[in-house]
Amino acid sequence: MMFLRGNAACPGCPIPRELDALLEVTGERTVLVVPASCTTVIMGDTRGMPSKVPVIHSAFAASSAIASGVRSALDARGEKATVVVWAGDGGTGDIGFASLSGAAERNEDILYVCYDNEAYMNTGVQRSGLTPFGAWTTTTPSGKAESKKPLPKIIADHGVPYVATASIAYLFDYKDKVRKAKEMSGFRYIHLLSPCPPGWRFDAGLTVEIAKLAVETGIWPLYEIEKGKFRLTSISKVLVDKKKRKPVEEYLKLQGRFKDLKGEDVKRIQEEVDQMWEDLARM
Amino acid sequence: MQVTKGVVKALVGNHAVAYAVKQAKPQVLAVYPITPQTTMLEKLSEYVDRGELKARMIRVESEHSALASIYGAAVAGARVFTATASQGLLYMTEMLYWAGGQRVPIVAAVATRALASPWSILDDHQDFMSKRDAIWIQMMAENVQEAYDLTIQAFRISEHENVVLPVMMGFDGFILTHTMERVEVLHDSVVDSFIPPRKFNLVDFTDPVGVGPVAPPEDYIRIRFEAKKAMERSKRVIKEIFREYEDISGRPQHGLVECFMCRDADYVVVSMGAWSGDARVAVKRLRERGAKVGLLKVRVFRPFPFEEVRDYLRDCKGVLVMDRAYSFGSGGILVNEVKVSLYGHDVPVHSLVGGLGGMDVRPLHIQTALENLMEGKLEEERWLL
Ligand SMILES: Cc1ncc(C[n+]2csc(CCOP(=O)(O)OP(=O)(O)O)c2C)c(N)n1
Ligand code: SF4
Ligand SMILES: [Mg+2]
């Protein structure tokens, strides 16, 4: 076990397991760079931490830049290791976006993992650019009016060697992607959909179920883009066929954050998902 | 130690500092362009591209990332450097506190420049002085030679085991960055033996730690208390390093302050940075006329040399502090420090606020203010508009 139990995560939080799975693959010679987020708290304090690998905490916007420096220093000292940024959706797609884009453009030799719980959870569920359309947050009390920022696509457009999406419900797929990324060099990006019981308003026992439904409804397609080549992975391969996808409603209805959605909102979400799959089929 | 004569060159300030950086051999640099620092970045890029400086220059997308990336490199054991000015220093602010709070050895050069708005690319000290609480040692140069010398010394001070703090070296934008002066540079081998190999590193795979995690109040305040003690301890180390540098360079390095004709003076000007040169001229002219005036130049602003300032000024009849940075609603930033130094001593302290946004200040301005001070005709605060 690379990440100890008994940490400060909420019941049902997927982050500790996601981190453990990551470190099982990348191993002891991993440096984690962690910006302000729920993970900051989960990582313990000055008295001790659950991680078995070095952790460098980062200001909210700075993790890609700090990781670039860590990489450069390890290279200068001839030390082999995997440098990983582990950041939330806010630290990735909003405040950290400039430094992320800079690091991607420079093709820094780092592995960036965004665990996407679709809001600023550490500060109590405020909207981020990656909050999906219609979702309640404390700053979108009547539902978010805008759509989710398509981050994996934006990173892929930087021409980096590896981009993948993943889910805690498909652990083998996730670990395969981490393994593949670990063996490559240059900028590698994995985007994990990371359900959050208190933030999404669902029962703590349903985390994996919800993660699974996100994939099965097609809301969260699993894929990888390796050196520009797009490929669906795991069960998403069969979901190109619309009939194989569950209706989005099955995913939405389990979460309190979507409870005020109107029929037309659900219809819009379904249409957006169907459109996204038509686009994916052409990639 | 043996003095080996250096090599004389004609260098503008930015190139002199770049030369010092090359000799200090940082392994990782990240610098973002901003006037009047940019030509230093260009020179450093040349050194790196030509292999004269074996380092990685991270071509970051902002100053926030410039400092963040060298912070990461410093934590992971590399010697590092950055440089900036004005808006860039403000943009770095979050990371300045981050690096200071973690007490990581880093060297940053600041080509001082006024802050917007309104826009100005010209010199004052508002950028540099506004960073006085970020847990960084701050030194300021009067001329190009001193900028070169302090840069070499900054690496040594920052990494010294009794200090372990980031160091900021300020030098006036354009007035020094773009002015060519005679500079005596040390031989590479002399610099090599002056700055020992870096030991600091926090990334250890066999004994992993968290760097900069959440600190409960008892730990937080203790960490801050340790930083305060390190700052205080650094005064002695800085003076020792200055003395050692004096030996290898053969050039006087003074201490945290430089006293110019101030020992027996009744009236003393206190200044920092390039306009200390103008103050020297004013002091010399008045001395020629028999006035007992002197100059006290502050070389190290953080930690502030309270003892030295007090000892030099306590018996004066009047003090004139030149303020090129102002705390609005309070007063000149330097004058406030001087007043604190003289707490309990009955010495009148006046502030001459000037040079903001590049406004030209000449020896005559300073001379007139000193004459007015001696005649008892100087306001407590005078702005040179
Ligand atoms: C510069 C700055 N602005 C704001 C904050 C406050 N803050 C800390 S964490 C956070 C939200 C983090 O959101 P995300 O990156 O999605 O991670 P999560 O908490 O959801 O895991 C915010 C707004 C901060 N630490 N620094
Ligand atoms: S708020 Fe959500 S993401 Fe944060 S620790 Fe709790 S469950 Fe995990
Ligand atoms: Mg989040």
XYZ file of C-alpha atoms and ligand atoms in Angstrom:
703
model
C 0.000 0.000 0.000
C 1.505 3.308 -1.116
C -1.169 5.508 0.363
C -2.261 4.791 3.907
C -5.850 4.405 5.060
C -7.128 6.484 7.932
C -6.487 9.754 6.120
C -8.688 12.838 6.232
C -10.827 12.124 3.135
C -14.625 12.075 3.494
C -16.363 8.697 3.600
C -16.840 7.507 0.046
C -14.185 9.829 -1.376
C -12.393 8.150 -4.285
C -9.198 10.204 -4.010
C -7.222 7.908 -1.654
C -7.915 4.852 -3.819
C -7.131 6.779 -6.994
C -3.817 7.878 -5.522
C -2.997 4.435 -4.213
C -3.644 2.916 -7.638
C -1.456 5.555 -9.264
C 1.432 4.948 -6.877
C 1.103 1.162 -7.163
C 2.121 1.690 -10.787
C 4.586 4.557 -10.583
C 6.285 3.166 -7.479
C 8.509 4.565 -4.763
C 10.480 6.812 -7.062
C 7.593 9.174 -7.609
C 7.355 12.822 -6.569
C 3.836 14.177 -6.126
C 3.145 17.867 -6.637
C -0.193 18.851 -5.108
C -1.849 22.280 -5.389
C -4.458 23.652 -2.983
C -7.396 21.220 -3.078
C -9.095 18.495 -1.090
C -5.907 16.470 -1.551
C -3.960 19.084 0.433
C -6.063 18.157 3.438
C -6.013 14.437 2.714
C -2.185 14.639 2.622
C -2.047 15.188 6.379
C -0.026 17.942 7.987
C 3.350 18.838 9.458
C 2.956 15.881 11.846
C 2.721 13.210 9.194
C 1.302 12.152 5.843
C -0.374 9.092 4.329
C 1.864 9.137 1.235
C 4.849 6.796 0.953
C 6.452 9.058 -1.647
C 7.700 12.669 -1.389
C 4.974 15.295 -1.690
C 5.604 18.901 -2.678
C 2.666 21.101 -1.840
C 1.969 23.918 -4.247
C 0.190 27.240 -4.374
C -3.122 26.843 -6.191
C -1.959 28.014 -9.620
C 1.615 26.769 -9.577
C 1.756 22.976 -9.739
C 2.719 22.536 -13.411
C 5.520 25.060 -13.004
C 6.766 23.536 -9.753
C 6.748 20.093 -11.372
C 8.755 21.476 -14.323
C 11.371 22.684 -11.858
C 11.441 19.432 -9.889
C 11.948 17.541 -13.147
C 14.792 19.854 -14.172
C 16.521 19.492 -10.817
C 16.245 15.703 -10.794
C 17.641 15.633 -14.330
C 20.490 17.917 -13.315
C 21.312 15.625 -10.405
C 20.975 12.469 -12.522
C 18.072 11.120 -10.436
C 15.498 8.925 -12.160
C 11.918 9.378 -10.963
C 8.380 10.015 -12.152
C 7.210 13.539 -11.443
C 3.435 13.632 -11.047
C 1.109 16.579 -10.642
C -2.030 15.543 -8.777
C -4.530 18.384 -9.068
C -8.256 19.076 -8.886
C -10.354 20.466 -11.717
C -10.045 24.038 -10.398
C -6.273 23.817 -10.027
C -6.120 22.360 -13.534
C -8.683 24.043 -15.736
C -9.184 27.415 -14.041
C -6.499 29.069 -11.924
C -3.757 26.629 -12.949
C -4.612 26.686 -16.627
C -1.890 29.085 -17.760
C 0.916 27.148 -16.112
C -0.607 23.841 -17.296
C -0.773 25.108 -20.859
C 2.794 26.406 -20.592
C 4.105 23.070 -19.349
C 2.167 21.172 -22.031
C 3.455 23.465 -24.761
C 7.034 22.987 -23.515
C 6.357 19.230 -23.470
C 7.735 18.987 -19.925
C 8.587 15.458 -18.894
C 5.845 15.148 -16.282
C 2.696 13.126 -15.716
C -0.269 15.346 -14.940
C -3.334 13.768 -13.336
C -6.439 15.876 -12.954
C -8.949 14.327 -10.575
C -12.124 16.010 -11.630
C -14.847 16.286 -9.002
C -16.438 19.028 -11.086
C -16.277 21.858 -8.539
C -14.130 23.528 -5.899
C -14.777 21.003 -3.151
C -12.130 22.013 -0.631
C -13.756 25.405 -0.221
C -17.263 23.945 -0.047
C -18.630 23.185 -3.530
C -18.292 26.273 -5.705
C -18.593 26.043 -9.478
C -15.517 25.580 -11.653
C -15.103 25.740 -15.408
C -15.429 21.967 -15.305
C -18.758 21.882 -13.493
C -21.260 20.394 -15.964
C -24.330 22.160 -17.308
C -27.257 22.164 -14.913
C -25.333 21.160 -11.786
C -26.102 22.817 -8.492
C -23.179 24.305 -6.592
C -23.175 26.953 -3.858
C -22.349 29.572 -6.488
C -24.820 28.220 -9.061
C -27.815 27.740 -6.744
C -30.197 27.330 -9.659
C -27.867 25.185 -11.752
C -24.847 26.033 -13.905
C -25.850 27.768 -17.119
C -22.711 26.918 -19.104
C -21.249 23.646 -20.353
C -18.184 21.826 -19.031
C -14.808 22.990 -20.337
C -13.451 20.181 -22.579
C -10.052 19.952 -20.957
C -8.641 16.644 -22.291
C -9.353 17.904 -25.803
C -7.688 21.242 -25.106
C -4.578 19.514 -23.751
C -4.529 17.118 -26.693
C -4.567 20.135 -28.999
C -1.206 21.122 -27.477
C 0.215 18.114 -29.343
C 1.464 16.326 -26.222
C 2.424 12.635 -26.501
C -0.289 11.204 -24.279
C -3.780 12.208 -23.135
C -6.273 9.847 -21.547
C -9.532 9.875 -19.632
C -10.129 7.398 -16.829
C -12.478 6.399 -14.063
C -12.122 4.807 -10.648
C -14.887 2.368 -11.651
C -12.578 0.945 -14.334
C -9.461 0.441 -12.276
C -7.604 -1.813 -14.737
C -8.171 0.652 -17.539
C -6.947 3.484 -15.304
C -3.845 1.594 -14.172
C -3.056 0.502 -17.733
C -3.095 4.140 -18.735
C -0.854 5.154 -15.860
C 1.520 2.326 -16.814
C 1.618 3.414 -20.413
C 2.135 7.038 -19.409
C 4.894 6.098 -16.994
C 6.868 4.397 -19.750
C 6.633 7.418 -22.017
C 8.435 10.717 -21.716
C 7.218 14.241 -22.344
C 3.975 15.739 -21.143
C 1.390 13.096 -20.260
C -2.110 13.947 -19.105
C -4.719 11.733 -17.451
C -8.143 13.126 -16.615
C -10.007 11.133 -13.952
C -13.681 11.692 -13.301
C -13.846 11.640 -9.524
C -17.318 11.543 -7.936
C -17.619 13.408 -4.648
C -20.440 12.307 -2.314
C -20.953 15.554 -0.367
C -20.401 17.813 -3.391
C -22.576 15.864 -5.802
C -25.099 15.058 -3.123
C -25.208 11.271 -3.208
C -24.838 8.512 -0.663
C -21.217 7.703 0.233
C -21.802 4.064 -0.671
C -22.562 4.922 -4.304
C -19.221 6.378 -5.447
C -18.219 3.515 -7.730
C -21.776 3.043 -8.972
C -21.941 6.679 -10.023
C -18.499 6.576 -11.609
C -19.641 3.516 -13.545
C -22.880 5.143 -14.678
C -20.969 8.172 -15.930
C -19.155 5.825 -18.302
C -22.147 3.622 -19.163
C -24.359 6.575 -20.075
C -21.575 7.892 -22.278
C -21.251 11.088 -20.274
C -17.648 10.140 -19.487
C -16.075 8.326 -22.447
C -12.909 6.370 -21.714
C -10.241 6.961 -24.320
C -6.614 7.705 -24.936
C -4.830 9.834 -27.483
C -1.368 8.456 -28.022
C 0.911 10.521 -30.239
C -2.194 12.039 -31.806
C -3.959 8.690 -32.368
C -7.358 8.532 -30.711
C -8.641 5.213 -29.340
C -11.663 4.365 -27.198
C -10.818 1.990 -24.352
C -12.553 -0.507 -22.062
C -16.351 -0.569 -22.325
C -16.459 2.754 -24.087
C -15.410 0.904 -27.247
C -18.901 -0.505 -27.617
C -20.708 2.665 -26.588
C -20.304 4.269 -30.009
C -23.502 2.387 -30.711
C -26.124 4.659 -29.171
C -28.337 1.704 -28.270
C -25.651 0.374 -25.934
C -25.574 3.602 -23.900
C -27.828 4.005 -20.886
C -29.975 7.154 -20.827
C -28.188 10.032 -19.025
C -31.104 10.256 -16.649
C -29.940 7.121 -14.848
C -26.733 8.941 -13.923
C -28.347 12.289 -13.144
C -31.199 11.044 -10.966
C -28.913 9.570 -8.301
C -27.304 12.946 -7.584
C -28.831 15.726 -5.520
C -26.900 18.329 -7.520
C -29.145 17.581 -10.527
C -32.426 17.308 -8.660
C -33.815 20.607 -9.950
C -33.151 19.805 -13.610
C -36.188 20.272 -15.830
C -37.199 17.840 -18.538
C -35.746 20.098 -21.230
C -32.425 20.294 -19.334
C -32.139 16.514 -19.280
C -32.983 16.519 -22.974
C -30.229 19.067 -23.640
C -27.712 16.968 -21.701
C -28.734 13.828 -23.626
C -28.397 15.685 -26.927
C -24.974 17.028 -25.994
C -23.797 13.539 -25.073
C -25.122 12.105 -28.345
C -23.433 14.889 -30.292
C -20.150 14.274 -28.454
C -20.269 10.586 -29.442
C -20.865 11.480 -33.072
C -17.766 13.653 -32.871
C -15.796 10.894 -31.119
C -16.805 8.394 -33.791
C -15.170 10.646 -36.385
C -11.856 10.951 -34.489
C 42.924 34.009 1.638
C 44.771 35.238 -1.385
C 43.695 38.155 -3.502
C 43.917 37.402 -7.205
C 43.388 40.454 -9.293
C 40.119 40.232 -11.166
C 39.544 41.042 -14.809
C 38.331 44.514 -15.729
C 35.365 44.692 -18.086
C 32.957 47.352 -19.263
C 29.474 46.001 -18.572
C 25.931 47.282 -18.268
C 24.242 46.256 -15.033
C 22.116 43.508 -16.545
C 25.150 41.899 -18.165
C 27.234 42.217 -15.013
C 24.585 40.390 -13.021
C 24.217 37.779 -15.779
C 27.987 37.285 -15.659
C 27.891 36.788 -11.890
C 25.064 34.292 -12.295
C 27.035 32.369 -14.906
C 29.952 32.146 -12.487
C 27.726 30.983 -9.615
C 26.637 28.020 -11.802
C 22.942 27.639 -11.080
C 21.526 24.430 -12.580
C 18.012 25.693 -13.245
C 16.869 29.169 -14.285
C 13.488 30.572 -15.196
C 13.148 34.203 -16.190
C 10.263 36.003 -17.855
C 10.885 39.161 -19.888
C 10.077 42.562 -18.421
C 11.698 45.956 -18.894
C 14.278 46.824 -17.574
C 15.358 43.266 -16.746
C 14.929 41.701 -20.209
C 18.467 42.119 -21.498
C 19.667 40.026 -18.544
C 17.372 37.175 -19.634
C 18.691 37.531 -23.175
C 22.290 37.353 -22.014
C 21.583 34.336 -19.787
C 19.799 32.599 -22.673
C 22.915 33.098 -24.774
C 25.130 31.611 -22.061
C 22.858 28.577 -21.775
C 22.483 28.067 -25.529
C 26.228 28.331 -26.093
C 26.887 25.881 -23.262
C 28.866 28.451 -21.271
C 26.369 27.940 -18.457
C 25.395 24.306 -18.062
C 21.872 24.841 -16.857
C 18.292 24.448 -17.959
C 16.475 27.680 -18.724
C 12.777 26.949 -18.297
C 10.924 29.158 -20.766
C 7.911 29.794 -18.580
C 4.696 31.590 -19.487
C 4.639 34.012 -16.520
C 6.591 35.291 -13.532
C 4.359 33.276 -11.212
C 5.575 30.183 -13.026
C 9.154 31.485 -13.167
C 9.426 31.553 -9.411
C 7.254 28.443 -8.987
C 9.446 26.382 -11.278
C 12.735 27.376 -9.696
C 11.131 26.846 -6.295
C 10.389 23.260 -7.356
C 13.939 22.888 -8.628
C 15.379 24.344 -5.420
C 13.317 21.958 -3.293
C 14.624 19.087 -5.419
C 18.240 20.082 -4.848
C 19.285 22.420 -7.659
C 20.940 25.822 -7.412
C 18.514 28.262 -9.025
C 18.093 31.835 -10.203
C 15.408 34.167 -11.474
C 15.145 37.876 -12.218
C 12.296 40.283 -12.697
C 11.015 43.826 -12.114
C 7.923 45.780 -11.202
C 4.697 44.066 -12.350
C 6.611 40.821 -12.626
C 7.642 40.976 -8.991
C 4.036 41.667 -8.023
C 2.924 38.747 -10.163
C 5.391 36.549 -8.275
C 4.141 37.681 -4.898
C 2.275 34.527 -3.958
C 5.325 32.412 -4.746
C 7.680 34.837 -2.961
C 5.865 34.144 0.280
C 5.671 30.463 -0.604
C 9.444 30.202 -1.041
C 10.177 32.396 1.962
C 7.828 30.453 4.206
C 9.465 27.184 3.229
C 12.941 28.746 3.590
C 14.353 27.484 0.326
C 17.647 28.907 -0.981
C 16.864 30.906 -4.119
C 18.516 33.965 -5.650
C 16.433 36.577 -7.464
C 17.597 39.825 -9.021
C 15.132 42.697 -9.135
C 15.737 45.510 -11.611
C 13.682 48.030 -9.699
C 10.909 49.845 -11.538
C 7.796 51.818 -10.651
C 4.454 50.061 -10.338
C 1.353 50.657 -12.419
C -1.027 52.266 -12.547
C -0.287 54.593 -14.194
C 2.248 52.805 -16.375
C 5.879 53.680 -15.966
C 8.902 51.701 -17.026
C 11.250 53.977 -15.085
C 12.918 53.504 -11.765
C 11.750 53.692 -8.196
C 11.878 51.205 -5.320
C 8.184 50.582 -4.792
C 8.342 47.025 -6.213
C 11.328 45.913 -4.159
C 10.257 47.537 -0.891
C 6.720 46.177 -1.093
C 8.187 42.686 -0.677
C 9.784 43.382 2.664
C 7.634 40.899 4.615
C 8.032 37.873 2.339
C 10.815 36.238 4.412
C 13.497 37.072 1.863
C 16.865 38.627 2.570
C 16.957 41.864 0.575
C 20.118 43.649 -0.525
C 20.468 46.641 -2.798
C 23.331 47.820 -4.982
C 24.538 51.365 -5.598
C 26.437 50.711 -8.808
C 27.151 48.014 -11.360
C 30.186 46.707 -9.493
C 28.153 46.281 -6.342
C 25.349 44.550 -8.279
C 27.916 42.054 -9.557
C 29.456 41.549 -6.113
C 26.154 41.189 -4.266
C 24.907 38.638 -6.801
C 27.891 36.366 -6.192
C 27.501 36.838 -2.446
C 23.740 36.202 -2.591
C 24.265 32.584 -3.657
C 26.663 31.992 -0.796
C 24.437 33.683 1.800
C 21.255 31.960 0.636
C 22.708 28.460 0.874
C 24.678 29.033 4.085
C 23.673 26.401 6.641
C 22.985 29.011 9.324
C 20.769 31.023 6.989
C 18.867 28.926 4.379
C 16.719 31.773 3.089
C 15.946 33.159 -0.349
C 17.846 36.318 -1.274
C 16.691 39.217 -3.429
C 19.281 41.545 -4.962
C 17.816 44.882 -6.018
C 19.462 47.294 -8.453
C 17.945 50.364 -10.037
C 16.215 49.900 -13.367
C 17.915 51.704 -16.297
C 20.122 53.731 -13.955
C 22.150 50.569 -13.331
C 20.653 47.890 -15.594
C 21.402 49.847 -18.767
C 24.421 51.885 -17.758
C 27.868 50.705 -18.710
C 30.456 50.913 -15.974
C 33.888 49.593 -15.210
C 33.468 46.274 -13.442
C 36.148 44.067 -11.994
C 35.001 40.466 -12.239
C 36.534 37.581 -10.322
C 38.187 34.609 -11.963
C 35.871 31.606 -12.304
C 38.072 29.512 -10.052
C 37.862 32.134 -7.302
C 34.076 32.094 -7.471
C 34.108 28.290 -7.471
C 35.950 28.158 -4.189
C 33.890 30.999 -2.721
C 30.561 29.209 -3.311
C 30.728 25.581 -2.166
C 28.558 22.943 -3.896
C 24.924 23.076 -2.895
C 23.775 20.642 -0.205
C 20.129 21.646 0.227
C 17.596 19.070 -1.011
C 14.172 18.051 0.320
C 13.321 15.236 -2.103
C 14.449 11.972 -0.571
C 12.903 8.729 -1.816
C 14.122 6.675 1.131
C 12.767 9.080 3.733
C 9.917 10.900 1.963
C 8.509 14.060 3.504
C 5.740 16.491 2.637
C 7.092 19.926 1.762
C 4.822 22.811 2.766
C 1.808 20.865 4.083
C -0.979 22.131 6.337
C 0.466 23.263 9.667
C -1.607 23.321 12.844
C -1.306 26.656 14.726
C 1.388 25.446 17.140
C 3.567 24.327 14.229
C 2.753 27.301 12.035
C 3.801 29.884 14.576
C 6.919 27.896 15.460
C 7.926 27.754 11.785
C 7.491 31.535 11.583
C 9.494 31.967 14.789
C 12.318 29.899 13.302
C 12.246 32.099 10.200
C 12.547 35.195 12.366
C 15.553 33.669 14.126
C 17.155 32.687 10.826
C 16.763 36.279 9.608
C 18.425 37.578 12.762
C 21.203 34.984 12.581
C 21.834 35.878 8.968
C 23.173 39.323 9.924
C 26.343 37.807 11.307
C 26.731 35.396 8.430
C 26.225 38.144 5.860
C 28.913 40.279 7.503
C 31.323 37.340 7.597
C 30.661 36.575 3.946
C 31.174 40.238 3.014
C 34.514 40.194 4.842
C 35.598 37.006 3.134
C 34.638 38.505 -0.215
C 36.646 41.592 0.626
C 39.653 39.302 1.017
C 39.244 37.518 -2.304
C 38.269 40.597 -4.295
C 40.444 43.208 -2.664
C 37.485 45.585 -2.675
C 35.954 46.975 0.521
C 32.550 45.437 1.173
C 31.613 47.448 4.268
C 28.847 45.737 6.245
C 25.079 45.797 6.259
C 25.492 49.565 5.893
C 28.227 51.706 4.389
C 29.345 54.785 6.267
C 30.699 57.566 4.041
C 32.055 60.530 6.019
C 29.365 59.835 8.581
C 31.427 58.933 11.636
C 31.903 62.487 12.900
C 28.951 63.981 11.030
C 26.302 66.124 12.690
C 23.884 65.635 9.804
C 23.566 62.376 7.913
C 21.747 61.374 4.722
C 20.419 57.812 4.697
C 19.799 56.205 1.320
C 19.594 52.959 -0.606
C 20.468 52.116 -4.176
C 21.832 54.131 -7.081
C 21.004 57.619 -5.859
C 23.431 57.043 -2.990
C 25.956 58.143 -5.619
C 24.189 61.524 -5.901
C 24.080 61.754 -2.120
C 27.851 61.195 -2.037
C 28.353 64.156 -4.364
C 26.108 66.356 -2.218
C 27.942 65.317 0.943
C 31.365 65.960 -0.580
C 30.369 69.420 -1.773
C 29.062 70.379 1.656
C 32.140 68.946 3.383
C 34.281 71.134 1.126
C 32.417 74.055 2.634
C 33.114 72.796 6.135
C 29.699 71.336 6.933
C 29.895 68.168 9.022
C 27.677 65.968 6.898
C 27.855 62.323 5.934
C 26.108 59.477 4.151
C 24.867 56.203 5.543
C 24.006 53.775 2.775
C 21.797 50.817 3.609
C 23.080 47.787 1.686
C 20.968 45.152 3.394
C 17.322 46.074 3.943
C 16.117 42.709 5.280
C 17.215 41.837 7.891
C 17.215 45.547 8.735
C 20.480 46.706 10.366
C 18.865 48.459 13.331
C 22.006 48.312 15.497
C 24.297 49.794 12.859
C 21.844 52.528 11.940
C 21.327 53.417 15.587
C 25.026 53.437 16.364
C 25.870 55.705 13.452
C 22.960 58.092 13.927
C 22.207 58.291 17.657
C 24.362 61.372 18.268
C 23.400 63.269 15.130
C 21.731 66.661 15.133
C 19.546 65.673 12.219
C 18.938 62.834 9.755
C 17.679 63.080 6.183
C 16.271 59.827 4.806
C 15.821 59.506 1.045
C 12.662 57.587 0.262
C 12.119 56.112 -3.167
C 9.216 53.959 -1.942
C 6.223 55.097 0.020
C 3.600 53.462 2.205
C 0.503 55.531 1.493
C -1.229 56.560 4.670
C 1.990 56.026 6.625
C 5.175 57.494 5.152
C 8.438 56.684 3.419
C 9.278 53.021 3.921
C 12.951 53.589 4.668
C 12.357 56.532 6.985
C 10.016 54.446 9.095
C 12.725 51.829 9.580
C 15.241 54.517 10.531
C 12.811 55.970 13.067
C 12.351 52.549 14.629
C 16.145 52.212 14.852
C 16.329 55.499 16.751
C 13.487 54.751 19.130
C 14.348 56.249 22.517
C 16.953 58.604 21.016
C 16.181 62.243 20.506
C 17.250 62.662 16.882
C 15.092 64.589 14.398
C 14.470 62.396 11.335
C 13.236 63.911 8.053
C 12.097 62.243 4.860
C 12.908 63.365 1.338
C 10.493 61.549 -0.938
C 11.558 61.538 -4.553
C 12.472 59.674 -7.692
C 9.060 58.057 -7.967
C 8.284 56.874 -11.486
C 11.775 57.849 -12.614
C 11.570 61.523 -11.604
C 15.109 62.826 -11.834
C 16.857 63.616 -8.554
C 20.187 65.438 -8.647
C 22.889 66.073 -6.085
C 21.663 69.656 -5.832
C 18.240 68.518 -4.587
C 19.890 66.547 -1.830
C 22.342 69.325 -1.054
C 19.520 71.860 -0.724
C 17.537 69.559 1.562
C 20.628 69.051 3.725
C 21.248 72.811 3.897
C 17.622 73.372 4.864
C 17.964 70.662 7.502
C 21.023 72.388 8.975
C 19.178 75.713 8.974
C 16.206 74.138 10.749
C 14.063 74.879 7.702
C 13.250 71.380 6.465
C 9.751 69.951 6.783
C 9.416 66.532 8.373
C 8.516 65.190 4.928
C 9.398 66.882 1.653
C 8.325 65.595 -1.763
C 10.532 66.395 -4.752
C 7.795 67.015 -7.319
C -4.755 31.780 -5.064
C -5.775 31.019 -4.321
N -7.087 31.306 -4.487
C -8.015 30.613 -3.803
C -7.660 29.621 -2.938
C -8.736 28.893 -2.169
N -8.915 27.527 -2.624
C -8.235 26.501 -2.079
S -8.618 25.024 -2.743
C -9.761 25.747 -3.762
C -10.603 24.920 -4.680
C -9.925 23.702 -5.192
O -10.716 23.170 -6.203
P -10.172 21.986 -7.093
O -8.913 22.342 -7.745
O -11.279 21.559 -7.995
O -9.842 20.828 -6.027
P -10.862 20.125 -5.008
O -10.897 20.924 -3.773
O -12.192 20.062 -5.669
O -10.280 18.787 -4.747
C -9.802 27.129 -3.590
C -10.729 28.015 -4.318
C -6.268 29.366 -2.783
N -5.798 28.421 -1.952
N -5.367 30.060 -3.483
S -15.274 16.890 -0.486
Fe -15.398 15.327 -2.043
S -13.404 15.286 -3.056
Fe -13.191 16.413 -1.130
S -12.482 14.870 0.339
Fe -14.723 14.991 0.493
S -15.442 13.415 -0.930
Fe -13.311 13.787 -1.416
Mg -12.617 19.993 -7.755
